[in-house]
Tab-separated table of C-alpha atoms in Angstrom:
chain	number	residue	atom	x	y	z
H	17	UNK	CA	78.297	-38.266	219.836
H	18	UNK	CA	76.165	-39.353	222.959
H	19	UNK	CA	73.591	-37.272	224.457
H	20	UNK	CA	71.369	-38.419	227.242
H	21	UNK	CA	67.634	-37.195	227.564
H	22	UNK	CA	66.041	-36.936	230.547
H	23	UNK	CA	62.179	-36.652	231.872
H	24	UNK	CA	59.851	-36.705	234.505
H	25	UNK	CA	60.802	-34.268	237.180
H	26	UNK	CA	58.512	-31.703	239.262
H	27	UNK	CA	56.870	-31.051	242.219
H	28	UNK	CA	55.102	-33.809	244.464
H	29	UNK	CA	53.621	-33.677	247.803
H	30	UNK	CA	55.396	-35.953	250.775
H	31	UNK	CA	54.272	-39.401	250.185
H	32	UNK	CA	53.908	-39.522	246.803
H	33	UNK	CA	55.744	-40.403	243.564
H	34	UNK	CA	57.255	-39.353	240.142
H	35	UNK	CA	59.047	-41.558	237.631
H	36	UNK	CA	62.067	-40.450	236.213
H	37	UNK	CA	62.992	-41.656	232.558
H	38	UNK	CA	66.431	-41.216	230.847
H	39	UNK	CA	67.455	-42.237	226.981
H	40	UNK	CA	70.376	-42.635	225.414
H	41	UNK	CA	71.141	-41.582	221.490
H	42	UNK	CA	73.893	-41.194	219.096
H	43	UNK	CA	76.605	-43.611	218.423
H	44	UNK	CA	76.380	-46.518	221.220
H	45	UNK	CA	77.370	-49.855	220.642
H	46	UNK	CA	76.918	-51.372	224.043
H	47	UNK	CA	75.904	-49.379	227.537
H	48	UNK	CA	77.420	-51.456	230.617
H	49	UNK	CA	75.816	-49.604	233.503
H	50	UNK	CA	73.206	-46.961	233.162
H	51	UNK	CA	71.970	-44.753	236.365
H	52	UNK	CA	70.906	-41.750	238.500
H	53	UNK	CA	72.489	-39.416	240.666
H	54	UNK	CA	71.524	-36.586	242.469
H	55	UNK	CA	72.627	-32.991	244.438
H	56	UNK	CA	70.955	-30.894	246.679
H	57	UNK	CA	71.443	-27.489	247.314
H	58	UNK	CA	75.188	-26.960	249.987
H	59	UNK	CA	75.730	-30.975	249.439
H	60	UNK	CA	77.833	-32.840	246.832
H	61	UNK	CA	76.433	-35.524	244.461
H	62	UNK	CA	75.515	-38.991	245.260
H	63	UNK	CA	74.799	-41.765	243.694
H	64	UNK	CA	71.346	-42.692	243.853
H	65	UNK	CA	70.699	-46.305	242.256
H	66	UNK	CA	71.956	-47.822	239.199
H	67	UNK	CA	71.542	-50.861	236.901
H	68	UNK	CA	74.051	-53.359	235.440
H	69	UNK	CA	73.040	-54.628	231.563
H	70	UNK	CA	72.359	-57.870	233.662
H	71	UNK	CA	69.828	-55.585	235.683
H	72	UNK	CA	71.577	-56.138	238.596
H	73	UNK	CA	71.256	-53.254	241.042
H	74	UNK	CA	72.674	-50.578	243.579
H	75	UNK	CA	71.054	-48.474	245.823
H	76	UNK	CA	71.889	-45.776	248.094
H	77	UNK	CA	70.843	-46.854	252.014
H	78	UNK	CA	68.479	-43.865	252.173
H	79	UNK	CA	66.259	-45.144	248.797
H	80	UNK	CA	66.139	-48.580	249.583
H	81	UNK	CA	62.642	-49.906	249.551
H	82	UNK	CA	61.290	-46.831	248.136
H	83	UNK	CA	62.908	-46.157	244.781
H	84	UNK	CA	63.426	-48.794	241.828
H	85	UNK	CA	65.359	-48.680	239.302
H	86	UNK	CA	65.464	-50.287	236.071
H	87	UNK	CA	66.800	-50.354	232.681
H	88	UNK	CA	65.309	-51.292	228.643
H	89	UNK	CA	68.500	-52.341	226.721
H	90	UNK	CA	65.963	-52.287	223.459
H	91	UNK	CA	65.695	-48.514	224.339
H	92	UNK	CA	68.684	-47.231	225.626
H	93	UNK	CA	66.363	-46.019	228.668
H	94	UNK	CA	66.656	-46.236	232.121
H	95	UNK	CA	63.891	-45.420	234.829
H	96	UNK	CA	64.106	-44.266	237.753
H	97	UNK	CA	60.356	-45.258	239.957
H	98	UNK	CA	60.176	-42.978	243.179
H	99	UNK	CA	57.897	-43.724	245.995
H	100	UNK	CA	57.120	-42.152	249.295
H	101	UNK	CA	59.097	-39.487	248.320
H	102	UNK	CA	60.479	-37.193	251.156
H	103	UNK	CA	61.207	-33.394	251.832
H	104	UNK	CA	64.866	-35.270	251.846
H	105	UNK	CA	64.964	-36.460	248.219
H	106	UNK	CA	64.841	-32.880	246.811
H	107	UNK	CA	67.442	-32.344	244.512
H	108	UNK	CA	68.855	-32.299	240.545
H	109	UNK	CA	68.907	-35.664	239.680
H	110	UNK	CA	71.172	-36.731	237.066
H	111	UNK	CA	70.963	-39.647	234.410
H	112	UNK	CA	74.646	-41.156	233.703
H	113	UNK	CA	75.473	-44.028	231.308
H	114	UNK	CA	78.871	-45.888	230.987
H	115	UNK	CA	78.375	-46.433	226.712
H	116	UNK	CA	81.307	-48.184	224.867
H	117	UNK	CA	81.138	-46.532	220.937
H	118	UNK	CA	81.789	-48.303	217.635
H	119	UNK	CA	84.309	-47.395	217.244
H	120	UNK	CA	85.960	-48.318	220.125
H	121	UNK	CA	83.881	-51.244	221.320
H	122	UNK	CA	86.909	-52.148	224.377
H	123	UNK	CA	86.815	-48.970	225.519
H	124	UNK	CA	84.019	-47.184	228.169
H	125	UNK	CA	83.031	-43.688	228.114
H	126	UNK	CA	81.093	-41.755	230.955
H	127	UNK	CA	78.037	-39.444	230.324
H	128	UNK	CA	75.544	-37.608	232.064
H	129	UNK	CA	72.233	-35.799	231.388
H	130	UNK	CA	71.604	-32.721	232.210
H	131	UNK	CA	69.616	-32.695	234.932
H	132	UNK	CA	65.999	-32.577	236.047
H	133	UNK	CA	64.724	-31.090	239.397
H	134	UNK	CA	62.607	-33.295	241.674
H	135	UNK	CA	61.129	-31.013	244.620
H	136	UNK	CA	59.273	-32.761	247.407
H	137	UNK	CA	57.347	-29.968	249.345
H	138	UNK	CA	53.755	-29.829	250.679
């Protein structure tokens, strides 16, 4: 069993920024790729940024240069560090983790948290 925690949403004016944090528990033995996505209100979800166990990193066009992401492989945590946030970036954003169990250490397995709310609103 996997469950993914996540913190840090809320309400921020334009212009200014919220960290997003995002741990992993329960029966990992290795987690390849660890991210965020998000979903606004009428659209579908889209990937956001995400982080490779070698930290190498995706972003979205619209984030880049604003948001960072990064990863603690000593934690199971990934961060998510948003800056001049925009009306634009409110949504549910959603921590997901490709984790490969014990158990089955060839084999990758997709999770997501459930969800905190980031609202960007004067």
């Amino acid at each position: 069993q996997v469950q993914l925690k996540e913190s840090g949403g809320g309400l921020v004016q334009p212009g200014g920024s919220l960290r997003l944090s995002c741990a992993a528990s329960g029966s990992i033995f290795t987690i390849n790729v660890m991210g965020w996505y998000r979903q606004a209100p009428g659209k579908q979800r889209e990937l956001v940024a995400k982080v490779w166990r070698d930290d190498s990193t995706n972003y979205a066009e619209s984030v880049k240069g604003r948001f960072t992401v990064s990863r603690d492989n000593a934690k199971n945590t990934v961060y998510l560090q948003m800056n001049s946030l925009e009306p634009e970036d409110t949504a549910v954003y959603y921590c997901y983790a490709h984790i490969s169990p014990p158990t089955a250490k060839d084999a990758i397995f997709n999770y997501w948290g459930q969800g905190t709310q980031v609202t960007v609103s004067p």
